[in-house]
Amino acid sequence: MYLWRIISTNFYEQCTEVVCGVAVETSGHALFWCGGAQKVRLDSFFEELKNVPVLDVFQILLSKVNSSELAHFCMITWAIWNNRNSFSNCGISKAPELVVSWAVELLSEFQKFMAALSPFVRPQLLVPTSADWFAPQPGLLKLNTEVAIRKNSKSIGLGAAIRDDKGKLIIVKSRLMHGSFSCETGKFLALRVGLLLAKFYKISMNITEVDSTSVATILNSSNPFLGDAKFIVNDIKVLFVETRICKCQATPKSGNSLALKLALLC
């Protein structure tokens, strides 16, 4: 209903945009091109479609994503709009990472509710914890990170998710990073983003997971790493101490699916 109203009305106000202060506010600007929205999405896709009508943006998007990715997009779009209204009406707004985390958690709760009501909801559309994601011990937190590398692209997506022993999302982050990187270096960069996020919000964790045995082995080794990503690895080991990470363990890709979905949002 919310998206239908946005597409149908495409409001146009002769006033200063409430978040970034441009001369005229439109629904497309507020949801996709405003500085506040871009900090949440971190996606060059929308920058390429600047000044395209909102309806056309949605039509182009529908041709590029599956139903699960569309659900994520719609929920984050609503969260951006809600955050914009909160700032406009009350002068209060969430940090970009918290907007994404809140949207993902609300979507997960909604889909769990719908699955409980209807036996016909397909499981693959559900966002909650993967069956291969193992919860940490009671009272502990775990960080999962992943990189999304696109062919013929000069950028990568990085995703990070921190969850508690019940699978509840504490905070998530998606980040777009420009440049060409190997898969291994990308995994190091994604982990560094997750650890910096935890440090910024003063979150102490115990375990971090990556879907690469070689990456986990490098990070658990006491020997100095001499590869191309040695400076990133050194940063990660310092951040391990600061965020109280005891170990980095390898997990199957299926156990890292949420972090990958977050990386693909960029």
mmCIF file of C-alpha atoms in Angstrom:
data_model
loop_
_atom_site.group_PDB
_atom_site.id
_atom_site.type_symbol
_atom_site.label_atom_id
_atom_site.label_comp_id
_atom_site.label_asym_id
_atom_site.label_seq_id
_atom_site.Cartn_x
_atom_site.Cartn_y
_atom_site.Cartn_z
ATOM 1 C CA MET A 1 0.000 0.000 0.000
ATOM 2 C CA TYR A 2 2.806 2.387 0.933
ATOM 3 C CA LEU A 3 4.691 1.857 -2.339
ATOM 4 C CA TRP A 4 1.472 2.123 -4.346
ATOM 5 C CA ARG A 5 0.786 5.540 -2.800
ATOM 6 C CA ILE A 6 4.329 6.716 -3.532
ATOM 7 C CA ILE A 7 4.128 5.572 -7.164
ATOM 8 C CA SER A 8 0.605 6.952 -7.632
ATOM 9 C CA THR A 9 1.071 10.395 -6.104
ATOM 10 C CA ASN A 10 4.797 11.108 -6.526
ATOM 11 C CA PHE A 11 4.327 14.167 -4.310
ATOM 12 C CA TYR A 12 6.027 17.375 -5.301
ATOM 13 C CA GLU A 13 6.507 19.999 -2.631
ATOM 14 C CA GLN A 14 7.635 23.564 -3.271
ATOM 15 C CA CYS A 15 9.760 23.522 -0.151
ATOM 16 C CA THR A 16 13.235 22.765 1.070
ATOM 17 C CA GLU A 17 13.950 19.041 1.382
ATOM 18 C CA VAL A 18 13.978 18.220 5.078
ATOM 19 C CA VAL A 19 17.128 16.066 5.225
ATOM 20 C CA CYS A 20 19.690 17.465 2.787
ATOM 21 C CA GLY A 21 18.196 20.889 2.072
ATOM 22 C CA VAL A 22 17.794 20.884 -1.730
ATOM 23 C CA ALA A 23 15.392 23.425 -3.200
ATOM 24 C CA VAL A 24 12.552 21.058 -4.127
ATOM 25 C CA GLU A 25 11.587 17.748 -2.572
ATOM 26 C CA THR A 26 10.103 14.866 -4.557
ATOM 27 C CA SER A 27 9.346 11.306 -3.505
ATOM 28 C CA GLY A 28 12.120 10.000 -5.761
ATOM 29 C CA HIS A 29 14.667 12.337 -4.218
ATOM 30 C CA ALA A 30 13.595 11.505 -0.655
ATOM 31 C CA LEU A 31 13.765 7.734 -1.227
ATOM 32 C CA PHE A 32 16.726 7.317 -3.587
ATOM 33 C CA TRP A 33 18.910 10.391 -4.162
ATOM 34 C CA CYS A 34 18.838 12.364 -0.931
ATOM 35 C CA GLY A 35 22.125 12.229 0.973
ATOM 36 C CA GLY A 36 20.364 10.537 3.893
ATOM 37 C CA ALA A 37 18.913 7.807 1.663
ATOM 38 C CA GLN A 38 22.233 7.242 -0.122
ATOM 39 C CA LYS A 39 24.019 6.675 3.186
ATOM 40 C CA VAL A 40 21.535 3.880 3.921
ATOM 41 C CA ARG A 41 21.574 2.260 0.483
ATOM 42 C CA LEU A 42 25.218 2.840 -0.570
ATOM 43 C CA ASP A 43 24.156 1.707 -4.041
ATOM 44 C CA SER A 44 25.450 3.215 -7.295
ATOM 45 C CA PHE A 45 22.414 1.711 -9.083
ATOM 46 C CA PHE A 46 20.194 4.591 -7.951
ATOM 47 C CA GLU A 47 22.776 7.267 -8.738
ATOM 48 C CA GLU A 48 22.779 6.018 -12.337
ATOM 49 C CA LEU A 49 18.979 6.494 -12.450
ATOM 50 C CA LYS A 50 19.008 10.034 -11.073
ATOM 51 C CA ASN A 51 16.071 12.149 -12.317
ATOM 52 C CA VAL A 52 14.272 9.043 -13.631
ATOM 53 C CA PRO A 53 10.568 9.021 -12.580
ATOM 54 C CA VAL A 54 9.832 6.901 -9.512
ATOM 55 C CA LEU A 55 7.568 4.501 -11.438
ATOM 56 C CA ASP A 56 10.346 3.833 -13.967
ATOM 57 C CA VAL A 57 12.836 3.182 -11.150
ATOM 58 C CA PHE A 58 10.566 0.486 -9.731
ATOM 59 C CA GLN A 59 9.958 -1.058 -13.156
ATOM 60 C CA ILE A 60 13.701 -1.245 -13.867
ATOM 61 C CA LEU A 61 14.311 -2.705 -10.417
ATOM 62 C CA LEU A 62 11.649 -5.398 -10.909
ATOM 63 C CA SER A 63 13.535 -6.652 -13.958
ATOM 64 C CA LYS A 64 16.764 -7.071 -11.957
ATOM 65 C CA VAL A 65 15.805 -8.691 -8.628
ATOM 66 C CA ASN A 66 13.990 -11.757 -7.323
ATOM 67 C CA SER A 67 11.079 -11.661 -4.877
ATOM 68 C CA SER A 68 13.292 -12.000 -1.790
ATOM 69 C CA GLU A 69 15.546 -9.113 -2.872
ATOM 70 C CA LEU A 70 12.463 -7.043 -3.709
ATOM 71 C CA ALA A 71 11.115 -7.613 -0.191
ATOM 72 C CA HIS A 72 14.400 -6.317 1.256
ATOM 73 C CA PHE A 73 14.293 -3.304 -1.050
ATOM 74 C CA CYS A 74 10.696 -2.411 -0.176
ATOM 75 C CA MET A 75 11.303 -2.743 3.562
ATOM 76 C CA ILE A 76 14.418 -0.566 3.469
ATOM 77 C CA THR A 77 12.578 1.981 1.306
ATOM 78 C CA TRP A 78 9.825 2.195 3.929
ATOM 79 C CA ALA A 79 12.429 2.490 6.714
ATOM 80 C CA ILE A 80 14.117 5.392 4.883
ATOM 81 C CA TRP A 81 10.754 7.146 4.562
ATOM 82 C CA ASN A 82 9.924 6.519 8.230
ATOM 83 C CA ASN A 83 13.323 7.872 9.266
ATOM 84 C CA ARG A 84 12.796 10.950 7.084
ATOM 85 C CA ASN A 85 9.423 11.632 8.719
ATOM 86 C CA SER A 86 10.899 11.162 12.186
ATOM 87 C CA PHE A 87 13.561 13.757 11.381
ATOM 88 C CA SER A 88 11.030 16.125 9.804
ATOM 89 C CA ASN A 89 8.461 15.920 12.606
ATOM 90 C CA CYS A 90 10.578 15.322 15.708
ATOM 91 C CA GLY A 91 14.147 16.211 14.730
ATOM 92 C CA ILE A 92 15.226 12.639 15.527
ATOM 93 C CA SER A 93 16.758 10.166 13.067
ATOM 94 C CA LYS A 94 18.555 6.820 13.201
ATOM 95 C CA ALA A 95 22.119 6.213 12.002
ATOM 96 C CA PRO A 96 22.213 4.574 8.514
ATOM 97 C CA GLU A 97 23.348 1.212 9.965
ATOM 98 C CA LEU A 98 20.438 1.215 12.421
ATOM 99 C CA VAL A 99 17.934 2.014 9.661
ATOM 100 C CA VAL A 100 19.056 -1.086 7.742
ATOM 101 C CA SER A 101 19.161 -3.255 10.875
ATOM 102 C CA TRP A 102 15.669 -2.157 11.888
ATOM 103 C CA ALA A 103 14.271 -2.809 8.400
ATOM 104 C CA VAL A 104 15.792 -6.295 8.148
ATOM 105 C CA GLU A 105 14.524 -7.243 11.606
ATOM 106 C CA LEU A 106 10.993 -5.982 10.878
ATOM 107 C CA LEU A 107 10.923 -7.922 7.609
ATOM 108 C CA SER A 108 12.091 -11.065 9.386
ATOM 109 C CA GLU A 109 9.394 -10.707 12.062
ATOM 110 C CA PHE A 110 6.699 -10.050 9.448
ATOM 111 C CA GLN A 111 7.655 -13.082 7.369
ATOM 112 C CA LYS A 112 7.773 -15.314 10.442
ATOM 113 C CA PHE A 113 4.268 -14.120 11.317
ATOM 114 C CA MET A 114 2.990 -14.775 7.788
ATOM 115 C CA ALA A 115 4.613 -18.210 7.730
ATOM 116 C CA ALA A 116 2.846 -19.103 10.982
ATOM 117 C CA LEU A 117 -0.513 -18.023 9.545
ATOM 118 C CA SER A 118 -0.206 -19.671 6.163
ATOM 119 C CA PRO A 119 1.248 -23.124 5.383
ATOM 120 C CA PHE A 120 1.573 -22.068 1.746
ATOM 121 C CA VAL A 121 4.331 -19.482 2.266
ATOM 122 C CA ARG A 122 7.437 -20.746 0.505
ATOM 123 C CA PRO A 123 10.353 -21.184 2.945
ATOM 124 C CA GLN A 124 12.908 -19.771 0.513
ATOM 125 C CA LEU A 125 11.277 -16.351 0.800
ATOM 126 C CA LEU A 126 11.877 -16.170 4.534
ATOM 127 C CA VAL A 127 14.715 -14.005 5.803
ATOM 128 C CA PRO A 128 15.247 -15.506 9.283
ATOM 129 C CA THR A 129 18.229 -17.469 10.451
ATOM 130 C CA SER A 130 19.492 -20.137 8.070
ATOM 131 C CA ALA A 131 19.251 -23.731 9.224
ATOM 132 C CA ASP A 132 23.046 -23.903 8.883
ATOM 133 C CA TRP A 133 23.638 -20.858 11.089
ATOM 134 C CA PHE A 134 24.553 -22.090 14.554
ATOM 135 C CA ALA A 135 23.810 -19.811 17.476
ATOM 136 C CA PRO A 136 26.600 -18.941 19.920
ATOM 137 C CA GLN A 137 26.385 -20.022 23.539
ATOM 138 C CA PRO A 138 23.764 -18.257 25.716
ATOM 139 C CA GLY A 139 24.659 -14.648 26.418
ATOM 140 C CA LEU A 140 27.195 -14.409 23.581
ATOM 141 C CA LEU A 141 27.152 -12.564 20.250
ATOM 142 C CA LYS A 142 28.431 -13.662 16.855
ATOM 143 C CA LEU A 143 29.493 -11.670 13.796
ATOM 144 C CA ASN A 144 29.015 -12.961 10.237
ATOM 145 C CA THR A 145 30.502 -11.114 7.262
ATOM 146 C CA GLU A 146 30.623 -11.664 3.518
ATOM 147 C CA VAL A 147 31.663 -10.039 0.250
ATOM 148 C CA ALA A 148 29.689 -9.892 -3.005
ATOM 149 C CA ILE A 149 31.934 -9.659 -6.063
ATOM 150 C CA ARG A 150 30.230 -8.798 -9.347
ATOM 151 C CA LYS A 151 31.685 -9.711 -12.714
ATOM 152 C CA ASN A 152 32.871 -6.803 -14.855
ATOM 153 C CA SER A 153 32.385 -4.389 -11.969
ATOM 154 C CA LYS A 154 34.849 -2.033 -10.311
ATOM 155 C CA SER A 155 33.195 -2.303 -6.916
ATOM 156 C CA ILE A 156 32.277 -4.921 -4.321
ATOM 157 C CA GLY A 157 29.533 -5.197 -1.737
ATOM 158 C CA LEU A 158 30.341 -5.878 1.916
ATOM 159 C CA GLY A 159 27.827 -7.229 4.412
ATOM 160 C CA ALA A 160 27.991 -7.717 8.185
ATOM 161 C CA ALA A 161 25.451 -8.998 10.722
ATOM 162 C CA ILE A 162 25.753 -9.348 14.501
ATOM 163 C CA ARG A 163 23.274 -11.714 16.197
ATOM 164 C CA ASP A 164 22.715 -13.023 19.691
ATOM 165 C CA ASP A 165 22.222 -16.612 20.871
ATOM 166 C CA LYS A 166 18.526 -16.511 19.853
ATOM 167 C CA GLY A 167 19.312 -15.338 16.323
ATOM 168 C CA LYS A 168 18.034 -11.819 17.030
ATOM 169 C CA LEU A 169 19.730 -9.150 14.944
ATOM 170 C CA ILE A 170 21.698 -6.680 17.020
ATOM 171 C CA ILE A 171 22.968 -4.597 14.106
ATOM 172 C CA VAL A 172 23.726 -5.021 10.393
ATOM 173 C CA LYS A 173 25.633 -3.071 7.764
ATOM 174 C CA SER A 174 25.921 -2.985 3.979
ATOM 175 C CA ARG A 175 28.748 -1.079 2.343
ATOM 176 C CA LEU A 176 29.797 -0.452 -1.240
ATOM 177 C CA MET A 177 33.566 -0.308 -1.807
ATOM 178 C CA HIS A 178 35.035 0.830 -5.103
ATOM 179 C CA GLY A 179 38.002 -1.048 -6.555
ATOM 180 C CA SER A 180 38.961 -4.489 -7.827
ATOM 181 C CA PHE A 181 39.777 -7.030 -5.119
ATOM 182 C CA SER A 182 40.372 -10.757 -4.921
ATOM 183 C CA CYS A 183 37.735 -12.847 -3.171
ATOM 184 C CA GLU A 184 40.066 -13.434 -0.208
ATOM 185 C CA THR A 185 40.853 -9.729 0.192
ATOM 186 C CA GLY A 186 37.142 -8.955 -0.110
ATOM 187 C CA LYS A 187 36.392 -11.304 2.781
ATOM 188 C CA PHE A 188 39.036 -9.585 4.889
ATOM 189 C CA LEU A 189 37.545 -6.181 4.032
ATOM 190 C CA ALA A 190 34.031 -7.346 4.925
ATOM 191 C CA LEU A 191 35.232 -8.643 8.288
ATOM 192 C CA ARG A 192 37.056 -5.382 8.977
ATOM 193 C CA VAL A 193 33.843 -3.438 8.254
ATOM 194 C CA GLY A 194 31.922 -5.634 10.701
ATOM 195 C CA LEU A 195 34.531 -5.227 13.423
ATOM 196 C CA LEU A 196 34.679 -1.446 12.970
ATOM 197 C CA LEU A 197 30.896 -1.370 13.262
ATOM 198 C CA ALA A 198 31.060 -3.309 16.539
ATOM 199 C CA LYS A 199 33.814 -1.030 17.834
ATOM 200 C CA PHE A 200 31.860 2.124 16.937
ATOM 201 C CA TYR A 201 28.769 0.948 18.826
ATOM 202 C CA LYS A 202 30.881 -0.530 21.652
ATOM 203 C CA ILE A 203 29.583 -4.054 21.066
ATOM 204 C CA SER A 204 31.688 -6.839 22.571
ATOM 205 C CA MET A 205 31.468 -10.128 20.696
ATOM 206 C CA ASN A 206 33.047 -13.533 21.109
ATOM 207 C CA ILE A 207 32.970 -15.261 17.741
ATOM 208 C CA THR A 208 33.168 -14.232 14.123
ATOM 209 C CA GLU A 209 32.395 -16.466 11.149
ATOM 210 C CA VAL A 210 33.514 -16.407 7.528
ATOM 211 C CA ASP A 211 32.760 -18.941 4.807
ATOM 212 C CA SER A 212 36.427 -19.519 4.009
ATOM 213 C CA THR A 213 38.671 -22.006 5.793
ATOM 214 C CA SER A 214 41.813 -20.288 4.484
ATOM 215 C CA VAL A 215 40.705 -16.868 5.800
ATOM 216 C CA ALA A 216 39.852 -18.340 9.208
ATOM 217 C CA THR A 217 43.215 -20.133 9.342
ATOM 218 C CA ILE A 218 45.136 -16.938 8.520
ATOM 219 C CA LEU A 219 43.307 -14.963 11.200
ATOM 220 C CA ASN A 220 43.740 -17.622 13.880
ATOM 221 C CA SER A 221 47.448 -18.041 13.171
ATOM 222 C CA SER A 222 50.017 -16.358 15.415
ATOM 223 C CA ASN A 223 52.431 -16.114 12.476
ATOM 224 C CA PRO A 224 52.621 -12.797 10.564
ATOM 225 C CA PHE A 225 50.681 -12.780 7.289
ATOM 226 C CA LEU A 226 52.787 -11.724 4.288
ATOM 227 C CA GLY A 227 50.130 -11.623 1.558
ATOM 228 C CA ASP A 228 48.744 -8.603 -0.319
ATOM 229 C CA ALA A 229 46.193 -7.956 2.422
ATOM 230 C CA LYS A 230 48.720 -8.003 5.285
ATOM 231 C CA PHE A 231 47.817 -4.502 6.507
ATOM 232 C CA ILE A 232 44.114 -5.379 6.561
ATOM 233 C CA VAL A 233 44.879 -8.603 8.444
ATOM 234 C CA ASN A 234 46.939 -6.667 10.987
ATOM 235 C CA ASP A 235 44.026 -4.249 11.498
ATOM 236 C CA ILE A 236 41.633 -7.160 11.967
ATOM 237 C CA LYS A 237 43.798 -8.761 14.646
ATOM 238 C CA VAL A 238 43.927 -5.481 16.570
ATOM 239 C CA LEU A 239 40.143 -5.167 16.252
ATOM 240 C CA PHE A 240 39.777 -8.745 17.535
ATOM 241 C CA VAL A 241 41.331 -7.607 20.797
ATOM 242 C CA GLU A 242 39.259 -4.418 20.977
ATOM 243 C CA THR A 243 35.961 -6.231 20.353
ATOM 244 C CA ARG A 244 36.929 -9.284 22.464
ATOM 245 C CA ILE A 245 36.799 -11.802 19.630
ATOM 246 C CA CYS A 246 38.104 -15.144 20.868
ATOM 247 C CA LYS A 247 38.212 -16.938 17.534
ATOM 248 C CA CYS A 248 37.346 -16.789 13.865
ATOM 249 C CA GLN A 249 35.702 -19.924 12.577
ATOM 250 C CA ALA A 250 34.747 -21.173 9.126
ATOM 251 C CA THR A 251 31.114 -21.838 8.257
ATOM 252 C CA PRO A 252 29.384 -23.212 5.133
ATOM 253 C CA LYS A 253 28.089 -20.589 2.686
ATOM 254 C CA SER A 254 24.542 -21.484 3.711
ATOM 255 C CA GLY A 255 25.373 -20.447 7.274
ATOM 256 C CA ASN A 256 26.554 -17.068 6.011
ATOM 257 C CA SER A 257 23.532 -16.303 3.833
ATOM 258 C CA LEU A 258 22.312 -13.213 5.710
ATOM 259 C CA ALA A 259 25.696 -11.492 5.422
ATOM 260 C CA LEU A 260 25.706 -12.268 1.686
ATOM 261 C CA LYS A 261 22.212 -10.801 1.254
ATOM 262 C CA LEU A 262 23.386 -7.642 2.972
ATOM 263 C CA ALA A 263 26.433 -7.472 0.686
ATOM 264 C CA LEU A 264 24.183 -7.852 -2.354
ATOM 265 C CA LEU A 265 22.110 -4.840 -1.255
ATOM 266 C CA CYS A 266 24.992 -2.552 -2.259
#
